[in-house]
XYZ file of C-alpha atoms in Angstrom:
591
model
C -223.529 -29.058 -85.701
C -223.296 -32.908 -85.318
C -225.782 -33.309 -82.948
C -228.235 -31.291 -85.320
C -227.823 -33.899 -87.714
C -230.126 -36.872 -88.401
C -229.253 -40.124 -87.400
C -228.562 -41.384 -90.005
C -226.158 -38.134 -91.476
C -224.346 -38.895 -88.312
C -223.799 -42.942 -89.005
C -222.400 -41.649 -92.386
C -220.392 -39.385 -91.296
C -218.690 -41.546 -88.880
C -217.490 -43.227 -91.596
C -216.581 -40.674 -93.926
C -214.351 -38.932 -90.868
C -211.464 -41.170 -91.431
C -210.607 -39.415 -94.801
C -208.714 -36.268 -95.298
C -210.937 -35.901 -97.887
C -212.524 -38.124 -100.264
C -214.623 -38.348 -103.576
C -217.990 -38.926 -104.030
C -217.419 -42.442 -105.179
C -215.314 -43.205 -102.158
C -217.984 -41.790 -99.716
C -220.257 -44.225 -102.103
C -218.340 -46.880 -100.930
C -217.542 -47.287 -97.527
C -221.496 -46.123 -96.743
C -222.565 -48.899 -98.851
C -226.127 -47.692 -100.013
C -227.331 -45.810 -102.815
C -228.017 -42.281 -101.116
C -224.658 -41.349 -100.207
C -224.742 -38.583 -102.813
C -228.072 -36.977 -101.569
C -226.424 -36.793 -98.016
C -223.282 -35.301 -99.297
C -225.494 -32.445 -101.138
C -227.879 -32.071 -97.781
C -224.228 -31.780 -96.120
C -222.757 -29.013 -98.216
C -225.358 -27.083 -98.574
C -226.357 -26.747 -94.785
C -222.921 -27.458 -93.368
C -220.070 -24.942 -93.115
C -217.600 -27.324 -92.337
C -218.137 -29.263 -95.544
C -216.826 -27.943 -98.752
C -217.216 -29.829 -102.122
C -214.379 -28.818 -104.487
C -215.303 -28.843 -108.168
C -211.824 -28.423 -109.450
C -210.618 -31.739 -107.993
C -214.560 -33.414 -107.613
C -213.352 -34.090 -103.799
C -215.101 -33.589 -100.443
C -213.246 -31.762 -97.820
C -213.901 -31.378 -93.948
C -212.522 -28.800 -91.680
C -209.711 -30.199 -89.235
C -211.882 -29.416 -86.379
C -214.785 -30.974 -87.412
C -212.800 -34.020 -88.610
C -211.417 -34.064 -85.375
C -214.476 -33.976 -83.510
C -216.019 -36.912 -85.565
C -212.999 -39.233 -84.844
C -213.015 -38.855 -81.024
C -216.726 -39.874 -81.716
C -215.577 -42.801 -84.143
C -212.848 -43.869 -81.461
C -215.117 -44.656 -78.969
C -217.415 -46.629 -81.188
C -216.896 -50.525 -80.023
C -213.873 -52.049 -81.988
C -215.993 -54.381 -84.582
C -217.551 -51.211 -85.797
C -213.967 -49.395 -86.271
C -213.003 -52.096 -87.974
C -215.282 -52.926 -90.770
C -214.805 -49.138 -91.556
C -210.973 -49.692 -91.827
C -211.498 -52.624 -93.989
C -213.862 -51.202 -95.947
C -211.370 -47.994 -96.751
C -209.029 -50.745 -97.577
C -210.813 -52.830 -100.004
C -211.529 -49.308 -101.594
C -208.343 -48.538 -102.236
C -207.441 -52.112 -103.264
C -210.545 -51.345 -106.354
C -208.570 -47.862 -106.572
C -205.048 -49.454 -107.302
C -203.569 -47.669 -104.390
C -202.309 -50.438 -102.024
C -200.159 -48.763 -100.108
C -202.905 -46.948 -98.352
C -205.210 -50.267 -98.669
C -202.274 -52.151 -96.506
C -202.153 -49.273 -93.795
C -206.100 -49.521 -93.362
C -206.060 -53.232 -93.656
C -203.658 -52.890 -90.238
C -205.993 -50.757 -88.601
C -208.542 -53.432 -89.162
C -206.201 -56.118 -87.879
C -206.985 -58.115 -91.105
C -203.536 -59.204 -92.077
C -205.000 -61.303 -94.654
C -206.145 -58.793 -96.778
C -202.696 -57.114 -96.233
C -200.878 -59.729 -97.266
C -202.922 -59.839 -100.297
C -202.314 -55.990 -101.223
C -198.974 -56.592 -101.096
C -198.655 -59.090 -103.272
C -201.263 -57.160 -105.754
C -198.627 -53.962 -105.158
C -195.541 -56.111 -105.673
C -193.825 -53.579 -103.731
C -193.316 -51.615 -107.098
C -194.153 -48.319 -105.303
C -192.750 -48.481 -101.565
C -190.306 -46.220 -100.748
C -187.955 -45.569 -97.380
C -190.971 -43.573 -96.207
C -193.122 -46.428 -95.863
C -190.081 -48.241 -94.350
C -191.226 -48.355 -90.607
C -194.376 -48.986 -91.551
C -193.734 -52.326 -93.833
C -191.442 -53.720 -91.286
C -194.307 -53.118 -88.252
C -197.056 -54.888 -90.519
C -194.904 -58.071 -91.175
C -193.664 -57.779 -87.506
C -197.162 -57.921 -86.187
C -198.376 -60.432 -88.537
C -199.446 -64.380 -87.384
C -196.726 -66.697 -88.915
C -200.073 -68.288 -90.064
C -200.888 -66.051 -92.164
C -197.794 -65.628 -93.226
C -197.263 -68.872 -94.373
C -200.403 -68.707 -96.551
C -198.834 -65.738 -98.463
C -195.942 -66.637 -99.249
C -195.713 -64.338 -102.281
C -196.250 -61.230 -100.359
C -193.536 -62.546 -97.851
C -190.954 -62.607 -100.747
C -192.026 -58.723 -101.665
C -191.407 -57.811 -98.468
C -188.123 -59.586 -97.851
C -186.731 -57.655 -101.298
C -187.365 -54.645 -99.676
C -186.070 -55.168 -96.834
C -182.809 -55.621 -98.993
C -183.059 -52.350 -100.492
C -183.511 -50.454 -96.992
C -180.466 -52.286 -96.182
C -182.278 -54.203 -93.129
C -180.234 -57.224 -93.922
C -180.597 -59.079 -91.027
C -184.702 -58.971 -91.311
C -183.955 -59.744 -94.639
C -181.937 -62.644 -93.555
C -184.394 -63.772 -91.238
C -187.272 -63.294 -93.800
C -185.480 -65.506 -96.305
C -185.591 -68.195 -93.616
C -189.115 -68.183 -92.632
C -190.030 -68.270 -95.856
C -187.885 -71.597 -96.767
C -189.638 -73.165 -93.514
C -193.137 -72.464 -95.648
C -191.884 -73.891 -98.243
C -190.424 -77.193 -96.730
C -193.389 -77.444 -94.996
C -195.585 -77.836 -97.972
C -197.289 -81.089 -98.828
C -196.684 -83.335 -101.948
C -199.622 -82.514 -103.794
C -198.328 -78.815 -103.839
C -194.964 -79.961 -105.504
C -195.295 -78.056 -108.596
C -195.838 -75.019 -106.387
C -193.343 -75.619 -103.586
C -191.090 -76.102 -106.694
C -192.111 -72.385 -107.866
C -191.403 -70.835 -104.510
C -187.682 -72.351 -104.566
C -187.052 -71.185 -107.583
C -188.529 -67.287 -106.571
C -186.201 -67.801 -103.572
C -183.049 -68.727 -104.798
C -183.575 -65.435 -107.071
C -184.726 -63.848 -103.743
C -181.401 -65.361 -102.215
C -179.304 -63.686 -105.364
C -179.609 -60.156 -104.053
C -177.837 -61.612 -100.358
C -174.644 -61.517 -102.673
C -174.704 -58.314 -103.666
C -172.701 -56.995 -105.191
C -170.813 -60.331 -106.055
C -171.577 -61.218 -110.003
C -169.877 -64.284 -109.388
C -172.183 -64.975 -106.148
C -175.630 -63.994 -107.689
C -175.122 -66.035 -110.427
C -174.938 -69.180 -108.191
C -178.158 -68.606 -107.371
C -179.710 -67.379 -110.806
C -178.499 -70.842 -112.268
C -180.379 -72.765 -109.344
C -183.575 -70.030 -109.904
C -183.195 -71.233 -113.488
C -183.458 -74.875 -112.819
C -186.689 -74.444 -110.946
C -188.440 -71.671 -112.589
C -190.816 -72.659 -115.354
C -191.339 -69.473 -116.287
C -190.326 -65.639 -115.361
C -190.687 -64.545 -111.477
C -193.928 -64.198 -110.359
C -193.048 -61.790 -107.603
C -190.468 -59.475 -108.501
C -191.682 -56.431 -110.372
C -189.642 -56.143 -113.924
C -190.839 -51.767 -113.972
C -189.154 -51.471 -110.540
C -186.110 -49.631 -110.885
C -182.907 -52.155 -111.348
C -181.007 -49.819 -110.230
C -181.891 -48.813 -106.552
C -182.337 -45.445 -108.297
C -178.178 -44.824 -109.037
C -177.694 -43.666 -112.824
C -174.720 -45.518 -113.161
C -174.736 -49.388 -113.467
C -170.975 -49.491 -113.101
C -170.885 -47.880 -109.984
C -173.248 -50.852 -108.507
C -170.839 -53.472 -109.689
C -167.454 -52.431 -109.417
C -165.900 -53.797 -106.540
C -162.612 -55.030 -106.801
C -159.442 -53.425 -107.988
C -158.306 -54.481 -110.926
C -161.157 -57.078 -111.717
C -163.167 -54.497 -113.482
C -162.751 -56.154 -117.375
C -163.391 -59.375 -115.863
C -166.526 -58.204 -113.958
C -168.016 -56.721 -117.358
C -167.201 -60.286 -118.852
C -169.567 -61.667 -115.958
C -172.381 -59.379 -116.289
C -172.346 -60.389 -119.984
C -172.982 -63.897 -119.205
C -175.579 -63.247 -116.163
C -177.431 -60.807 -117.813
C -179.067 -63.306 -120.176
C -180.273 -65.603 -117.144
C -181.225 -62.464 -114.946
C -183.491 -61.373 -117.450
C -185.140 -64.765 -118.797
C -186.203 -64.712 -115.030
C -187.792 -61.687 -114.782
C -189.048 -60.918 -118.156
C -186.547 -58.538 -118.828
C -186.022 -56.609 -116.210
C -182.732 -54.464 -116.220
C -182.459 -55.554 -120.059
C -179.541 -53.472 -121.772
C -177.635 -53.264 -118.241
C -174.655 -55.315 -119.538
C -173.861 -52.584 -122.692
C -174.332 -49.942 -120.186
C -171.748 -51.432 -117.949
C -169.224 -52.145 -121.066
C -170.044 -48.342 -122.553
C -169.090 -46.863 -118.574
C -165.912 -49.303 -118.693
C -164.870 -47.447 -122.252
C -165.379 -44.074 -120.878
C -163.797 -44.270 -117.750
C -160.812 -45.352 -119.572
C -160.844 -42.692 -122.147
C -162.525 -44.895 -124.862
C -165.030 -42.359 -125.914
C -165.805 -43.816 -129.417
C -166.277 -47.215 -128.008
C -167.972 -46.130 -124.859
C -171.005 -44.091 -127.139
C -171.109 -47.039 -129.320
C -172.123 -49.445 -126.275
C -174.211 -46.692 -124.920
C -176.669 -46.401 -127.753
C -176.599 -50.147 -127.862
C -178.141 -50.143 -124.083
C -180.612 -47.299 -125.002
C -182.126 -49.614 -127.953
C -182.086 -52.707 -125.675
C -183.554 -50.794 -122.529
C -186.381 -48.953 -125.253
C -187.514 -51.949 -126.262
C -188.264 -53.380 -123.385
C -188.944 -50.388 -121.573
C -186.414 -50.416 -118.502
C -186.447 -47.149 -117.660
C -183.572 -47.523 -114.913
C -181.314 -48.664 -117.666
C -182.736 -45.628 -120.364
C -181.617 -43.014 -117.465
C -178.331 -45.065 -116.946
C -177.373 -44.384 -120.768
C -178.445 -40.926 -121.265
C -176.680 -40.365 -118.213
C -173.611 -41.754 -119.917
C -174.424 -39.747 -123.262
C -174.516 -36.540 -121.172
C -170.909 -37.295 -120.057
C -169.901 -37.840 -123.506
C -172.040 -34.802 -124.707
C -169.434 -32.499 -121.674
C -166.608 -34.250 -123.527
C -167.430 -33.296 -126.826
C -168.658 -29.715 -125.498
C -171.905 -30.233 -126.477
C -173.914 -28.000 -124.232
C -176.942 -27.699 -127.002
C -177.317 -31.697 -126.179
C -177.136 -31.629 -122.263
C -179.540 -28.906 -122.055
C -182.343 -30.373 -124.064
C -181.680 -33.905 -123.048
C -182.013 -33.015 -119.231
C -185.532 -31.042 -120.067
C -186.681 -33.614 -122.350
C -185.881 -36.228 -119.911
C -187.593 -34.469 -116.920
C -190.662 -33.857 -119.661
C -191.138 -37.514 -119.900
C -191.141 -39.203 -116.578
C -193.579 -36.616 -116.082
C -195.797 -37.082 -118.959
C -195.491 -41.024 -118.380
C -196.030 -40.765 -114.583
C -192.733 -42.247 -113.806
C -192.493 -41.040 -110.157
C -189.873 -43.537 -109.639
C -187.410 -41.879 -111.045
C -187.396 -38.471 -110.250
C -185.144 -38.554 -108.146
C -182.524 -40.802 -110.130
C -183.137 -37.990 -112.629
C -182.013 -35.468 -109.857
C -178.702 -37.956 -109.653
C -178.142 -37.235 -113.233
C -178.603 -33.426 -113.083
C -176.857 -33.055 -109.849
C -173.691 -34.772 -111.998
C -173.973 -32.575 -114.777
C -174.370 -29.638 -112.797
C -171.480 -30.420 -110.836
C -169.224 -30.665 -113.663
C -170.071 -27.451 -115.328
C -169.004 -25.772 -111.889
C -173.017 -24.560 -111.020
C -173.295 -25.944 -107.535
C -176.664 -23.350 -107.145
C -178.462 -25.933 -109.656
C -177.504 -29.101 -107.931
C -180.737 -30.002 -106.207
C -181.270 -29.341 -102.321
C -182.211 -32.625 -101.010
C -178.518 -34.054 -102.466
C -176.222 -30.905 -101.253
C -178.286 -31.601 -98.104
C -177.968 -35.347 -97.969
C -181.732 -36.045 -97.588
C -181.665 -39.741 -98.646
C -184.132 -41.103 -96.392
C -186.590 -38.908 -98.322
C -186.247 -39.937 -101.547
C -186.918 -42.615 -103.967
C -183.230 -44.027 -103.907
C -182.329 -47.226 -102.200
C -179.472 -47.470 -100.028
C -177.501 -49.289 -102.603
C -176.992 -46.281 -104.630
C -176.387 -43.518 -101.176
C -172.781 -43.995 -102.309
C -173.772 -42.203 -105.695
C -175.586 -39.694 -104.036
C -171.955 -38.798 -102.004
C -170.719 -38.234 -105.086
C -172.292 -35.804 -106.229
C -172.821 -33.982 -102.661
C -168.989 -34.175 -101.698
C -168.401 -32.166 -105.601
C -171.283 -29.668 -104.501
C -169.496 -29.154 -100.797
C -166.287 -28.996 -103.088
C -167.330 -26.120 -105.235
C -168.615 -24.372 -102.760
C -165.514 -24.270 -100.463
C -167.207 -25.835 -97.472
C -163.796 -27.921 -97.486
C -164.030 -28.571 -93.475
C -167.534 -29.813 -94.267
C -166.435 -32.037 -96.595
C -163.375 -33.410 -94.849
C -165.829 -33.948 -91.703
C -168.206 -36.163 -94.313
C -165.248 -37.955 -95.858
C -165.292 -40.904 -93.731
C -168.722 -41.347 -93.602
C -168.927 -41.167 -97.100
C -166.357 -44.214 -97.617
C -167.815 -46.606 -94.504
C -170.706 -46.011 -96.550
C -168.844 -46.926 -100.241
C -167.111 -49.443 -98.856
C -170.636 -51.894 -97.435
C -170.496 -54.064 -100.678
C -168.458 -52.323 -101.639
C -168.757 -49.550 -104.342
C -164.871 -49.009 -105.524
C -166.386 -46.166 -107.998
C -167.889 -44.046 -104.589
C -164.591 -44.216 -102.793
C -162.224 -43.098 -105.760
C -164.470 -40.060 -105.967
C -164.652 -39.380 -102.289
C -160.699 -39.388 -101.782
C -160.540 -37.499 -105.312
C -162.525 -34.295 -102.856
C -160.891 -34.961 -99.782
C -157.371 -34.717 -101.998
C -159.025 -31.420 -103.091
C -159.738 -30.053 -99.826
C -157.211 -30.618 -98.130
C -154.685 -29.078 -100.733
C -157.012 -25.850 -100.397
C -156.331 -26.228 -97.074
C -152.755 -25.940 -97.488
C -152.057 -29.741 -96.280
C -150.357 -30.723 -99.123
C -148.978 -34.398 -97.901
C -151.845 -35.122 -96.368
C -153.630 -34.393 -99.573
C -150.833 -36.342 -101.761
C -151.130 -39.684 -99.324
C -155.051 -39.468 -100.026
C -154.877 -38.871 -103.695
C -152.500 -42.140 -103.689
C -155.248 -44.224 -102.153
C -157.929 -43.172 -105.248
C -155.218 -43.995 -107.577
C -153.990 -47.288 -106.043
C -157.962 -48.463 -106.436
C -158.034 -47.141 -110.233
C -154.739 -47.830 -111.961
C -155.095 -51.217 -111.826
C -158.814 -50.846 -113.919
C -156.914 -47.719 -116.171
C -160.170 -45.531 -114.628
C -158.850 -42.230 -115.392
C -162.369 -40.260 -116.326
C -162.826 -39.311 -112.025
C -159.359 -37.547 -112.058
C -159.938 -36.054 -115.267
C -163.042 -34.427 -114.327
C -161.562 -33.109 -111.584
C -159.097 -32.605 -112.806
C -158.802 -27.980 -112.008
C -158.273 -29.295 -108.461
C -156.133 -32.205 -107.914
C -153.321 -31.020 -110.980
C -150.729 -29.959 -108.600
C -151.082 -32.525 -106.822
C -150.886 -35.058 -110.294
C -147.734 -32.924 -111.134
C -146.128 -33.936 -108.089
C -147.150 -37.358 -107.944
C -145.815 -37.883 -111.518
C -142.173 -36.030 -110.956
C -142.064 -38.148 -107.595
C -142.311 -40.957 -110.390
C -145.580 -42.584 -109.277
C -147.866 -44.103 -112.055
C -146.066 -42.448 -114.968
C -148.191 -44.076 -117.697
C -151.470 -43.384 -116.230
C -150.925 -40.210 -115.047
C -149.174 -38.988 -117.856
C -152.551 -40.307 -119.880
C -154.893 -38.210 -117.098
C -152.875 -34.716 -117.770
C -152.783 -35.877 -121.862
C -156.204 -35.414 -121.604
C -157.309 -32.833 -118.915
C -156.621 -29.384 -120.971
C -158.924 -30.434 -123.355
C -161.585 -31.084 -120.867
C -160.604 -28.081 -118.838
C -161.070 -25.978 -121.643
C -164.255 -27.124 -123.172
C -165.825 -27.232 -119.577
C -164.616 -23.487 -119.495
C -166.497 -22.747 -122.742
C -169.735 -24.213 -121.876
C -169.528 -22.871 -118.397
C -169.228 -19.423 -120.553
C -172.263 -20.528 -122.559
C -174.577 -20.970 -119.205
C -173.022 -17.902 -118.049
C -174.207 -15.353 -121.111
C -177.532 -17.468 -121.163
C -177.061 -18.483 -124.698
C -180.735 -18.743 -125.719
C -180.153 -21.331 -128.520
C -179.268 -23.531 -125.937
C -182.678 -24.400 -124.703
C -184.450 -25.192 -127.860
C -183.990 -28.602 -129.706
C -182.274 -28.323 -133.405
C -185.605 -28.393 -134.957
C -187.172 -25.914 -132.741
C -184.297 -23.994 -133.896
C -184.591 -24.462 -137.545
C -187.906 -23.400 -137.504
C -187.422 -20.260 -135.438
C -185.156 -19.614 -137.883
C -187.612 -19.631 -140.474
C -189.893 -17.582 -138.628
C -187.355 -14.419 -138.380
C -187.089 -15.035 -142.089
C -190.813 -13.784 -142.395
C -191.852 -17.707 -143.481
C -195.933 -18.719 -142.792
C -196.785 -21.207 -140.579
C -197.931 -23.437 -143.733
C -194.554 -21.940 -145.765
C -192.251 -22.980 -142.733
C -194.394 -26.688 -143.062
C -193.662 -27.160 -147.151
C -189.830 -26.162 -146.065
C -189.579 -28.416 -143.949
C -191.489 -31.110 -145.341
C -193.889 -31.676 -141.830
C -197.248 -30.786 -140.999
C -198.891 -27.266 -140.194
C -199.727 -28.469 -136.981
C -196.558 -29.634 -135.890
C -194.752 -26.077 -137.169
C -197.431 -24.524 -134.518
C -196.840 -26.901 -131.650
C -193.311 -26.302 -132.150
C -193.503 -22.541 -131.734
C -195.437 -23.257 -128.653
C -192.692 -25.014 -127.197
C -190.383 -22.190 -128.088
C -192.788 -19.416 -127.401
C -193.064 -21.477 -123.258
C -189.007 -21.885 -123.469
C -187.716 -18.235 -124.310
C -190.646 -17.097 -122.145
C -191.705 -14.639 -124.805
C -194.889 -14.662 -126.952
C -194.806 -13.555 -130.359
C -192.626 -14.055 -133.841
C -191.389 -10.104 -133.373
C -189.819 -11.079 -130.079
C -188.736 -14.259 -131.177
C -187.037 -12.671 -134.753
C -185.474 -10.360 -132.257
C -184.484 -12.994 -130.473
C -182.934 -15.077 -132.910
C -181.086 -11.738 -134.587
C -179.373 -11.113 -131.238
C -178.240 -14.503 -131.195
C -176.452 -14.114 -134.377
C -175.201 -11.154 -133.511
C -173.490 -12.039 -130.503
């Protein structure tokens, strides 16, 4: 077929062959004259192994053709490979995708244009999966070129943070202060600017120290002029965990002091980055109230955060508050709230695009899930402990322990779970994450009571509560609270934290039986569940025999919004007409 071709169909598709598949602008492109669209249509249309598909507007080859052409391509001399690899890159650099830019950039031995992707990327959208593959580019790189990018060098060296490569990280910081001392005077003003971006780059080295970052935020301050030029404020502040407390507790008994301290950094934090993480510090404070049984403070500080983080659109902080809410909301009972809020919140990272945070998402339904006792719903990649794959930063893998060690927990796998146990606090205990280990010896309490080991199981439970007594956190014992209560009983007759655990079983019959009604709910798949209040109202109205337009005058909104509404409901009780949604909302009242 190949050889069939003209000469110059050949030359083009020599080029082409390093795509999967590709558009007709990208084949445009990287051929670099104006016929590339006749040869694709002489292609298709006399070429088996070429398909054009109109859904999508892309070109596709067959594996074995695309095969054949590379082994072609491969032998082509290496000045001709790569000008094609740089020319893929600079495409995707115009396309906004620099991730792939950056990997043909390395093909094409052209660091420089790398370098320059990366900072253009700001590292906003690399994930463990491109892990390997950052630290090999930067590896490979001339120190020259290097030191004329400094910018990308300090993207690179936070990531390295969050894949926990700390001593690359350690050594990146380094080369990067030799560029900078080795700058000339006339670049003061600049040389000034890249102290300043690496004393903030030097902040995250003491985390998760308040105390220690904020050394270095004042000096960042001193030398910034304005915000940081190359940290990303819409990367996620959070390393993807839903729960900013959990990232900064981390000493016993220090907890009201460390909220005190993110008060006071915050401020500084976010002048430097131009808000990012804004609203973190009433997220912390509304966690503090609820893990101490504050619930009307706690929702007070929460909705305090969501305004903050809205308005300057943090979404790591908005998830960190709803997440919060939700455990208020299982409080309270309110399954109505957790249902929609978890679907509405899903909706919109996927309307916006927010890929980011899919996964801390997952975090937050995995919890809730949890609680109400349906392991089945927690997703697969946490019970299974598939980190590396995701879009959390190992930072926040003590989080995701949390969650699986309550999943291995309700599903009995209690020698599982005890196996996991230790790995589970060597990994809580790395900056440490007080929060992660309090849960993790709340389950291994848990399991090995089912197990029948009942001092073994009292001498662990005595370890989460020596680490939480001191900080009154009594919210990880009371949700737990159906597993560990023999075990409280004991402690408390044996006379061992009287006050706080008298406070724990004050409260845990309350929980236990509202978590028992909702759990009831889910179970008889109480339809009113999944529709918001309004959707409700109006189907409702509907069963009443109301109009679209009558149904719009009731409620004082638009036609149009009455219909879009009943679309949502029609999608949501998977039915598709107001007969079976009258019957719907009749056996509802009925019981």
């Amino acid at each position: 077929v190949f050889r069939k071709c003209s000469g110059e169909i050949q030359d083009f598709l020599l080029q082409i062959c390093i795509f999967d598949s590709f558009s007709r602008e990208q084949a445009e492109y990287i051929w670099g004259q104006d016929n590339a669209e006749i040869l694709l249509r002489q292609l298709v249309s006399q070429n088996a192994f070429i398909k054009h598909d109109q859904v999508n507007n892309m070109y596709n080859m067959h594996n074995i053709f695309t095969s054949y052409l590379r082994q072609i391509f491969n032998r082509q001399g290496l000045d001709r490979q790569q000008a094609v690899w740089k020319a893929a890159g600079k495409w995707y650099v115009s396309a906004g995708d620099y991730i792939r830019a950056m990997n043909y950039f390395y093909q094409a031995g052209d660091f420089d244009d790398l370098l320059i992707a990366m900072e253009r990327e700001k590292g906003n959208n690399i994930t463990n999966e491109h892990k390997e593959r950052m630290i090999q580019y930067f590896s490979n790189c001339p120190k020259e070129i290097k030191r004329e990018h400094p910018w990308a060098c300090l993207i690179y060296a936070i990531n390295l943070f969050s894949f926990n490569e700390m001593e690359l990280f350690a050594q990146e910081c380094g080369e990067i202060g030799e560029y900078i001392e080795s700058m000339q005077g006339e670049q003061r003003e600049t040389k000034e600017q890249l102290a300043g971006e690496l004393e903030l780059l030097c902040s995250f080295a003491k985390y998760n120290s308040i105390t220690g970052m904020s050394e270095h935020l004042q000096r960042a301050c001193g030398l910034l002029k304005g915000p940081s030029q190359f940290l990303d404020r819409n990367g996620s502040w959070t390393f993807g965990s839903p729960s900013v407390l959990y990232m900064f507790y981390r000493e016993s008994g220090q907890l009201e002091r460390t909220v005190h301290e993110m008060n006071a950094a915050m401020p500084q934090y976010c002048w430097l980055t131009a808000g990012h993480g804004s609203g973190a510090e009433y997220v912390m404070q509304a966690e503090r109230y609820y893990n101490i049984g504050d619930f009307e403070n706690a929702e007070i500080a929460a909705h305090k955060a969501m305004y903050t983080a809205r308005s300057q659109e943090q979404m790591a902080i908005v998830l960190c508050a709803l997440f919060l809410q939700l455990r208020l909301a299982s409080v309270k009972g309110n399954l109505a709230y957790i249902m929609n809020t978890l679907q509405q919140m899903r909706d919109e990272i996927k309307q916006r695009g927010l890929f980011l945070y899919f996964h801390t998402w997952d975090l937050c339904e995995g919890f809730v899930y949890s609680h109400l006792n349906q392991e089945n719903k927690v997703p697969s990649w946490i019970v299974k402990g598939n980190w590396q794959d995701s879009t959390i930063y190992f930072p926040s893998y003590a989080f995701c322990n949390v969650i699986q060690g309550k999943a291995l927990l309700l599903g009995g796998q209690y020698f599982k779970l005890l196996a996991l146990t230790e790995a589970f606090i060597g990994i809580a205990s790395i900056f440490p994450n007080l929060l992660g280990q309090v849960y993790t010896y709340i389950y291994e309490a848990a399991a090995k009571l089912k197990l029948g080991r009942c001092n073994e199981a009292k001498a662990t439970l005595l370890k989460a509560l020596d680490i939480a007594v001191p900080d009154q956190i009594i919210m990880p014992f009371v949700e737990n609270g159906e597993y560990i209560l023999d075990l409280l009983l004991k402690l408390q007759k044996d006379g061992h934290h009287p006050v706080f655990l008298s406070k724990i079983c004050t409260i845990l019959p309350s929980l236990i039986k509202t978590r028992e009604r909702m759990v009831a709910e889910l179970s008889s798949g109480d339809r009113k569940l999944q529709l918001t209040e309004r959707e409700w109202t109006i189907a409702e109205l509907v069963a009443t025999g109301l109009s679209n337009q009558a149904i719009g005058k009731t409620l004082h909104i638009a036609e149009v919004t009455v219909k879009k509404a009943l679309q949502s409901i029609y999608a949501k009780l998977n039915i598709n007409s107001r007969t079976a949604l009258t019957k719907v909302i009749i056996e509802q009242k009925t019981g």
